[in-house]
Short mmCIF file of C-alpha atoms and ligand atoms in Angstrom, two decimals:
data_model
loop_
_atom_site.label_atom_id
_atom_site.label_comp_id
_atom_site.label_asym_id
_atom_site.label_seq_id
_atom_site.Cartn_x
_atom_site.Cartn_y
_atom_site.Cartn_z
CA MET I 288 -0.02 0.00 -0.04
CA PRO I 289 1.74 3.31 -1.02
CA SER I 290 1.32 6.07 1.38
CA VAL I 291 1.38 9.45 -0.26
CA PRO I 292 1.23 12.97 1.03
CA VAL I 293 -1.71 15.21 0.09
CA PHE I 294 -1.08 18.91 -0.40
CA ASP I 295 -3.99 21.17 0.03
CA ALA I 296 -3.82 24.74 -1.26
CA ASP I 297 -2.60 26.07 1.96
CA ALA I 298 0.35 23.62 2.00
CA VAL I 299 1.14 24.51 -1.66
CA LEU I 300 1.20 28.24 -1.06
CA ALA I 301 3.18 27.74 2.25
CA ALA I 302 5.75 25.54 0.35
CA VAL I 303 6.31 27.80 -2.72
CA THR I 304 6.70 31.55 -2.52
CA PRO I 305 5.86 33.65 -5.68
CA SER I 306 9.73 34.32 -5.98
CA ALA I 307 10.41 30.55 -5.90
CA ALA I 308 7.61 29.98 -8.37
CA ILE I 309 9.18 32.52 -10.79
CA GLU I 310 12.60 30.75 -10.65
CA ARG I 311 11.07 27.27 -11.07
CA THR I 312 8.85 28.36 -13.91
CA ARG I 313 11.76 29.96 -15.71
CA THR I 314 13.65 26.60 -15.32
CA ALA I 315 10.61 24.82 -16.74
CA PHE I 316 10.57 26.93 -19.96
CA LEU I 317 14.42 26.37 -20.43
CA ARG I 318 14.21 22.57 -19.71
CA HIS I 319 11.40 22.22 -22.06
CA HIS I 320 13.13 24.30 -24.73
CA ALA I 321 16.27 22.08 -24.34
CA GLY I 322 14.08 18.90 -24.78
CA GLU I 323 14.90 17.64 -21.31
CA TRP I 324 11.36 17.92 -19.99
CA VAL I 325 8.56 16.52 -22.21
CA MET I 326 4.86 17.40 -22.54
CA PRO I 327 2.29 15.59 -24.63
CA ALA I 328 -0.50 17.84 -25.87
CA LYS I 329 -3.00 19.02 -23.45
CA THR I 330 -6.38 17.28 -23.95
CA TYR I 331 -9.66 19.23 -23.59
CA VAL I 332 -12.90 17.55 -22.54
CA ASP I 333 -15.78 19.95 -23.20
CA ALA I 334 -18.64 20.11 -20.66
CA PRO I 335 -21.04 22.40 -22.50
CA PRO I 336 -22.49 24.80 -21.67
CA ALA I 337 -20.77 25.41 -18.39
CA GLY I 338 -16.95 24.89 -19.13
CA ASP I 339 -14.31 22.25 -19.81
CA PHE I 340 -11.80 19.83 -18.27
CA ARG I 341 -8.21 19.65 -19.23
CA ALA I 342 -5.81 16.68 -18.80
CA MET I 343 -2.29 17.90 -18.68
CA PRO I 344 0.70 15.38 -18.40
CA ALA I 345 4.38 16.11 -18.37
CA ARG I 346 7.66 14.47 -17.34
CA GLY I 347 11.03 15.81 -16.25
CA GLU I 348 13.57 15.84 -13.41
CA GLY I 349 12.62 12.27 -12.33
CA ILE I 350 8.85 12.78 -11.95
CA ALA I 351 5.85 12.63 -14.01
CA ILE I 352 2.64 14.57 -13.42
CA LEU I 353 -0.97 14.58 -14.61
CA LYS I 354 -3.06 17.71 -13.86
CA TRP I 355 -6.91 17.22 -14.17
CA VAL I 356 -8.13 20.76 -14.03
CA THR I 357 -11.28 22.70 -14.89
CA SER I 358 -12.26 25.99 -16.38
CA PHE I 359 -15.89 26.78 -15.45
CA PRO I 360 -16.13 30.53 -16.00
CA GLU I 361 -19.61 31.08 -14.55
CA ASN I 362 -18.70 29.24 -11.39
CA PRO I 363 -18.15 32.27 -9.25
CA ALA I 364 -21.91 33.10 -9.58
CA ARG I 365 -22.46 29.71 -7.93
CA GLY I 366 -19.97 30.34 -5.24
CA LEU I 367 -17.50 27.95 -6.76
CA PRO I 368 -14.01 28.53 -8.26
CA VAL I 369 -13.42 28.71 -12.01
CA VAL I 370 -10.30 26.53 -11.65
CA THR I 371 -10.27 23.37 -9.59
CA GLY I 372 -8.98 19.75 -9.69
CA ALA I 373 -6.02 17.62 -8.56
CA LEU I 374 -2.52 16.91 -9.74
CA LEU I 375 -0.96 13.56 -9.42
CA VAL I 376 2.87 13.24 -9.06
CA SER I 377 4.51 9.95 -9.90
CA SER I 378 8.12 8.68 -9.92
CA ALA I 379 9.46 8.57 -13.48
CA GLU I 380 11.82 5.75 -12.35
CA THR I 381 9.42 3.40 -10.78
CA GLY I 382 5.96 4.72 -11.76
CA GLU I 383 5.04 4.95 -7.96
CA LEU I 384 2.56 7.60 -6.97
CA LEU I 385 4.51 10.23 -4.86
CA ALA I 386 1.91 12.88 -4.10
CA ILE I 387 -1.55 14.27 -4.65
CA VAL I 388 -1.60 18.16 -4.97
CA ASP I 389 -4.36 20.66 -5.09
CA CYS I 390 -4.19 22.07 -8.59
CA ALA I 391 -5.90 25.53 -8.26
CA SER I 392 -2.96 26.82 -6.14
CA VAL I 393 -0.38 25.25 -8.46
CA THR I 394 -2.15 26.72 -11.43
CA SER I 395 -2.24 30.21 -9.78
CA LEU I 396 1.35 30.10 -8.88
CA ARG I 397 2.66 28.94 -12.14
CA THR I 398 0.36 31.18 -14.21
CA GLY I 399 1.41 34.29 -12.30
CA ALA I 400 4.91 33.29 -12.42
CA ALA I 401 4.81 32.90 -16.24
CA ALA I 402 3.55 36.52 -16.45
CA ALA I 403 6.55 37.64 -14.33
CA VAL I 404 9.03 35.63 -16.31
CA SER I 405 7.66 37.10 -19.54
CA ALA I 406 7.96 40.65 -18.14
CA GLN I 407 11.50 40.04 -16.87
CA ALA I 408 12.49 38.73 -20.36
CA LEU I 409 10.49 41.04 -22.59
CA ALA I 410 9.48 44.28 -20.82
CA ARG I 411 11.62 47.36 -21.24
CA ALA I 412 14.36 47.47 -18.71
CA ASP I 413 12.93 50.67 -17.21
CA ALA I 414 9.35 49.28 -16.89
CA ALA I 415 8.26 49.90 -13.38
CA SER I 416 4.30 49.74 -13.24
CA VAL I 417 1.81 47.00 -13.85
CA GLY I 418 -1.70 47.31 -15.15
CA LEU I 419 -3.88 44.32 -14.05
CA ILE I 420 -7.06 43.83 -15.96
CA GLY I 421 -9.03 41.10 -14.15
CA CYS I 422 -8.41 40.76 -10.48
CA GLY I 423 -9.87 37.38 -9.79
CA VAL I 424 -8.12 34.34 -8.49
CA ASN I 425 -5.36 34.03 -11.19
CA GLY I 426 -5.12 37.77 -11.73
CA ALA I 427 -4.28 38.28 -7.99
CA TRP I 428 -1.51 35.64 -8.08
CA ALA I 429 -0.21 37.27 -11.28
CA ALA I 430 -0.04 40.59 -9.40
CA ARG I 431 1.69 38.88 -6.40
CA CYS I 432 4.29 37.33 -8.68
CA LEU I 433 4.98 40.75 -10.40
CA ALA I 434 5.24 42.38 -7.14
CA ALA I 435 7.70 39.70 -6.05
CA ALA I 436 9.65 40.42 -9.35
CA GLY I 437 10.15 44.00 -8.21
CA TYR I 438 7.14 45.77 -9.78
CA SER I 439 6.25 48.03 -6.88
CA ALA I 440 3.53 50.02 -8.50
CA GLY I 441 0.37 48.82 -10.26
CA VAL I 442 -3.19 49.70 -11.25
CA CYS I 443 -5.92 47.13 -10.56
CA SER I 444 -8.96 47.07 -12.77
CA ASP I 445 -12.07 44.83 -12.40
CA PRO I 446 -15.71 45.43 -12.68
CA ARG I 447 -15.89 43.84 -9.18
CA ALA I 448 -14.66 46.78 -7.33
CA ASP I 449 -14.13 44.76 -4.10
CA ALA I 450 -11.66 42.48 -5.84
CA ALA I 451 -9.67 45.28 -7.25
CA GLU I 452 -9.70 47.23 -4.02
CA ALA I 453 -8.62 44.21 -1.98
CA LEU I 454 -5.68 43.42 -4.19
CA ALA I 455 -4.53 47.00 -4.61
CA GLY I 456 -4.69 47.33 -0.71
CA GLU I 457 -2.70 44.11 -0.25
CA LEU I 458 0.09 45.17 -2.62
CA GLY I 459 0.14 48.84 -2.08
CA TRP I 460 -1.09 49.38 -5.72
CA ARG I 461 -4.09 51.45 -6.70
CA VAL I 462 -7.44 50.87 -8.23
CA GLY I 463 -8.12 52.39 -11.74
CA SER I 464 -10.20 52.11 -14.86
CA ARG I 465 -9.47 49.68 -17.65
CA GLU I 466 -7.94 52.51 -19.69
CA GLU I 467 -5.49 53.44 -16.84
CA ALA I 468 -4.48 49.87 -16.37
CA ALA I 469 -3.94 49.35 -20.15
CA ALA I 470 -1.60 52.45 -20.11
CA GLN I 471 1.01 50.85 -17.78
CA ALA I 472 4.44 49.62 -18.92
CA VAL I 473 3.40 46.01 -18.23
CA VAL I 474 -0.24 45.09 -18.83
CA VAL I 475 -1.43 41.78 -17.65
CA THR I 476 -4.96 40.47 -18.76
CA VAL I 477 -6.64 37.72 -16.69
CA THR I 478 -10.29 37.94 -17.57
CA PRO I 479 -12.65 35.08 -18.75
CA GLY I 480 -11.82 36.04 -22.34
CA ASP I 481 -15.36 36.31 -23.51
CA ALA I 482 -14.85 39.86 -24.91
CA PRO I 483 -11.59 41.80 -25.81
CA VAL I 484 -10.41 44.06 -23.08
CA ILE I 485 -7.43 45.48 -25.07
CA GLY I 486 -8.16 47.51 -28.22
CA ALA I 487 -5.91 48.87 -30.87
CA SER I 488 -5.89 52.30 -29.16
CA ASP I 489 -4.52 50.65 -25.93
CA VAL I 490 -1.43 49.32 -27.62
CA ARG I 491 1.33 51.91 -26.96
CA PRO I 492 4.95 51.92 -27.97
CA GLY I 493 7.19 50.20 -25.45
CA ALA I 494 4.50 48.30 -23.59
CA HIS I 495 4.60 44.63 -22.61
CA PHE I 496 1.36 42.65 -22.60
CA ALA I 497 1.08 39.35 -20.83
CA VAL I 498 -2.28 37.89 -21.86
CA LEU I 499 -3.27 35.00 -19.61
CA GLY I 500 -7.05 34.79 -19.71
CA ALA I 501 -7.57 33.17 -23.26
CA ASP I 502 -6.44 29.67 -22.60
CA ALA I 503 -8.86 27.72 -24.85
CA HIS I 504 -10.12 28.11 -28.32
CA GLY I 505 -12.79 30.77 -28.79
CA LYS I 506 -11.50 32.93 -26.00
CA ALA I 507 -9.81 36.29 -26.69
CA GLU I 508 -8.83 39.35 -24.59
CA VAL I 509 -7.08 41.42 -27.43
CA GLU I 510 -8.66 42.73 -30.58
CA VAL I 511 -7.14 41.44 -33.69
CA ALA I 512 -6.20 44.94 -34.79
CA ALA I 513 -4.30 45.30 -31.49
CA LEU I 514 -2.54 41.96 -32.00
CA ALA I 515 -1.25 43.10 -35.33
CA ARG I 516 0.76 45.87 -33.77
CA CYS I 517 2.62 43.54 -31.36
CA ARG I 518 5.70 41.51 -31.64
CA LEU I 519 4.28 38.08 -30.67
CA PHE I 520 5.59 35.48 -28.09
CA CYS I 521 4.02 32.47 -26.67
CA ASP I 522 4.65 29.75 -24.13
CA GLU I 523 4.35 26.90 -26.70
CA TRP I 524 3.38 27.28 -30.34
CA GLU I 525 1.48 23.87 -30.56
CA GLN I 526 -0.71 24.75 -27.61
CA ALA I 527 -1.07 28.50 -28.10
CA SER I 528 -1.89 28.23 -31.87
CA LYS I 529 -4.77 25.87 -31.16
CA GLY I 530 -6.13 27.16 -27.83
CA GLY I 531 -4.91 30.54 -26.92
CA GLU I 532 -5.03 34.31 -27.62
CA LEU I 533 -3.43 33.71 -30.95
CA SER I 534 -5.60 30.87 -32.15
CA GLY I 535 -8.28 33.06 -33.78
CA ALA I 536 -5.58 34.99 -35.80
CA VAL I 537 -3.78 31.73 -36.67
CA ALA I 538 -7.03 30.32 -38.00
CA ALA I 539 -7.64 33.39 -40.04
CA GLY I 540 -4.13 33.16 -41.45
CA THR I 541 -3.04 36.62 -40.06
CA VAL I 542 -0.56 35.05 -37.63
CA THR I 543 1.82 32.26 -38.64
CA ARG I 544 4.47 30.09 -36.93
CA GLU I 545 7.23 32.28 -38.23
CA SER I 546 5.87 35.42 -36.62
CA VAL I 547 5.62 34.00 -33.05
CA THR I 548 8.65 33.20 -30.75
CA GLU I 549 8.52 30.88 -27.89
CA LEU I 550 9.46 32.33 -24.47
CA GLY I 551 11.89 29.33 -23.85
CA ALA I 552 13.98 30.25 -26.90
CA VAL I 553 14.32 33.82 -25.67
CA LEU I 554 15.29 32.67 -22.14
CA ALA I 555 17.86 30.30 -23.65
CA GLY I 556 19.36 33.15 -25.67
CA GLU I 557 18.49 31.37 -28.92
CA ALA I 558 15.99 33.89 -30.24
CA PRO I 559 15.81 37.71 -29.81
CA GLY I 560 13.49 39.13 -27.39
CA ARG I 561 12.48 42.81 -27.36
CA SER I 562 14.40 44.66 -30.13
CA GLY I 563 14.04 48.13 -28.93
CA ASP I 564 12.38 50.46 -26.45
CA GLY I 565 9.62 51.37 -28.79
CA GLU I 566 8.59 47.85 -29.65
CA ILE I 567 5.33 46.40 -28.27
CA THR I 568 5.73 42.85 -27.04
CA LEU I 569 2.83 40.42 -26.29
CA PHE I 570 3.23 37.08 -24.53
CA ASP I 571 0.32 34.65 -25.01
CA SER I 572 0.15 32.32 -22.01
CA THR I 573 -1.99 29.27 -22.35
CA GLY I 574 -0.62 27.52 -19.40
CA LEU I 575 1.80 24.51 -19.82
CA ALA I 576 1.99 21.18 -17.88
CA ILE I 577 5.70 21.74 -17.56
CA GLN I 578 5.07 24.81 -15.39
CA ASP I 579 2.82 22.57 -13.22
CA LEU I 580 5.63 20.03 -12.97
CA ALA I 581 7.98 22.74 -11.85
CA ILE I 582 5.70 23.92 -8.95
CA ALA I 583 5.07 20.29 -7.98
CA LEU I 584 8.82 19.68 -7.85
CA ALA I 585 9.05 22.75 -5.55
CA VAL I 586 6.28 21.58 -3.30
CA LEU I 587 7.97 18.13 -2.95
CA ASP I 588 11.41 19.54 -2.36
CA THR I 589 10.03 21.79 0.38
CA TRP I 590 8.15 18.91 2.01
CA ARG I 591 11.22 16.54 1.94
CA SER I 592 13.32 19.17 3.60
CA GLY I 593 10.78 19.60 6.38
CA GLY I 594 9.62 23.02 5.23
CA VAL I 595 5.87 22.02 5.09
CA GLU I 596 3.77 19.32 6.47
CA ALA I 597 1.02 17.30 4.70
CA PRO I 598 -1.17 14.37 5.79
CA THR I 599 -0.66 11.07 4.00
CA VAL I 600 -3.19 8.69 2.59
CA SER I 601 -2.82 4.96 1.79
CA LEU I 602 -4.25 4.04 -1.55
N1 NAD O 186 -3.10 31.15 -19.01
C1 NAD O 186 -3.10 30.29 -18.06
O1 NAD O 186 -2.25 29.57 -17.77
C2 NAD O 186 -4.46 30.29 -17.22
C3 NAD O 186 -4.33 29.73 -16.05
C4 NAD O 186 -5.53 29.73 -15.18
C5 NAD O 186 -6.70 30.47 -15.66
N2 NAD O 186 -6.61 31.02 -16.85
C6 NAD O 186 -7.86 31.64 -17.43
O2 NAD O 186 -7.86 33.00 -16.84
C7 NAD O 186 -9.32 33.41 -16.83
C8 NAD O 186 -9.57 33.89 -15.41
O3 NAD O 186 -9.44 32.89 -14.49
P1 NAD O 186 -9.61 33.11 -12.98
O4 NAD O 186 -9.50 31.84 -12.19
O5 NAD O 186 -8.71 34.26 -12.35
O6 NAD O 186 -11.15 33.61 -12.87
P2 NAD O 186 -11.92 34.61 -11.90
O7 NAD O 186 -13.35 34.58 -12.15
O8 NAD O 186 -11.42 34.39 -10.55
O9 NAD O 186 -11.46 36.10 -12.35
C9 NAD O 186 -11.78 36.73 -13.51
C10 NAD O 186 -12.00 38.13 -13.16
O10 NAD O 186 -12.08 38.86 -14.42
C11 NAD O 186 -13.02 40.00 -14.16
N3 NAD O 186 -13.48 40.48 -15.37
C12 NAD O 186 -14.50 40.02 -16.16
N4 NAD O 186 -14.61 40.85 -17.22
C13 NAD O 186 -13.78 41.82 -17.12
C14 NAD O 186 -13.39 43.03 -17.81
N5 NAD O 186 -14.01 43.28 -18.94
N6 NAD O 186 -12.38 43.85 -17.38
C15 NAD O 186 -11.73 43.61 -16.23
N7 NAD O 186 -12.00 42.47 -15.48
C16 NAD O 186 -12.95 41.64 -15.84
C17 NAD O 186 -13.94 39.27 -13.30
O11 NAD O 186 -14.88 40.21 -12.57
C18 NAD O 186 -13.15 38.54 -12.32
O12 NAD O 186 -12.77 39.13 -11.15
C19 NAD O 186 -10.06 32.25 -17.21
O13 NAD O 186 -10.35 32.38 -18.60
C20 NAD O 186 -9.15 30.97 -17.07
O14 NAD O 186 -9.58 29.94 -17.80
C21 NAD O 186 -5.59 30.97 -17.64
#
């Protein structure tokens, strides 16, 4: 009978700080780019009309993971989270199950961390302020990760004034309109993606956009005319071209593989990032299983060194 630790959200967030999540996530992009970590395609299981499930496997650094995670956009109205599920961690040497991990907290850490890694790699060196459009669960963690990365000023925008106020108060940022948020040096969008929140007039020279909300086909946060003005980056072309911000433009033929650079290639120094202070960069995050693997590894490392406790279950 294997006995495995079970990490709830509190344990995950106690085990992995936003700064650690950023370092682990950067490593994930690098290892994947080098071909050392492998990641079969994410599989979507639609559950119309309410949402969808995603099965996300990956292997690297001696472990293999499977994340079984949801996106049910209308759930907050039911008092339920948009993102929920579990992540299984197994040994890649013996196949043994090693841990069961809450996946909403892992998702939030690695999603926010990806926004921070993209800003560190692609934003102007003098970029100091963040505009956050969408201050829900994952938007809040994106803001915490950007704050941990040194962005000490920010504008929080959300039709839910209480969400924007709470986050701004926590980080010492301020509440502002969508237009004000979109005018900051680094703009992060984490809305449900059912209508664009960035138009062509919002896209200003020198800005960096990290667009996180559109993580499935049919979602978009940026108008096509705005996309056309940006130099484009993504987490992984295969996934982003099929189920991300870019997928509509890819289907329409206005964005091609040649016009999009994967972030891992930039981090590895094998592809150019920002080419000048006036360039507008846009990072399309769709959320990769290798990012989840990186956070799961961090949780296990902290637990093994006694930094966090977790109950065990026998299966
Ligand atoms: N890229 C990734 O890796 C990744 C990871 C997790 C979630 N997501 C996606 O991110 C999106 C948000 O997820 P969440 O868990 O944070 O949901 P959430 O419901 O907690 O937060 C969404 C927030 O967006 C706000 N919002 C809605 N319309 C807005 C608008 N026009 N302007 C500003 N704010 C607006 C809502 O009021 C809410 O606070 C979903 O589409 C989800 O699928 C992407």
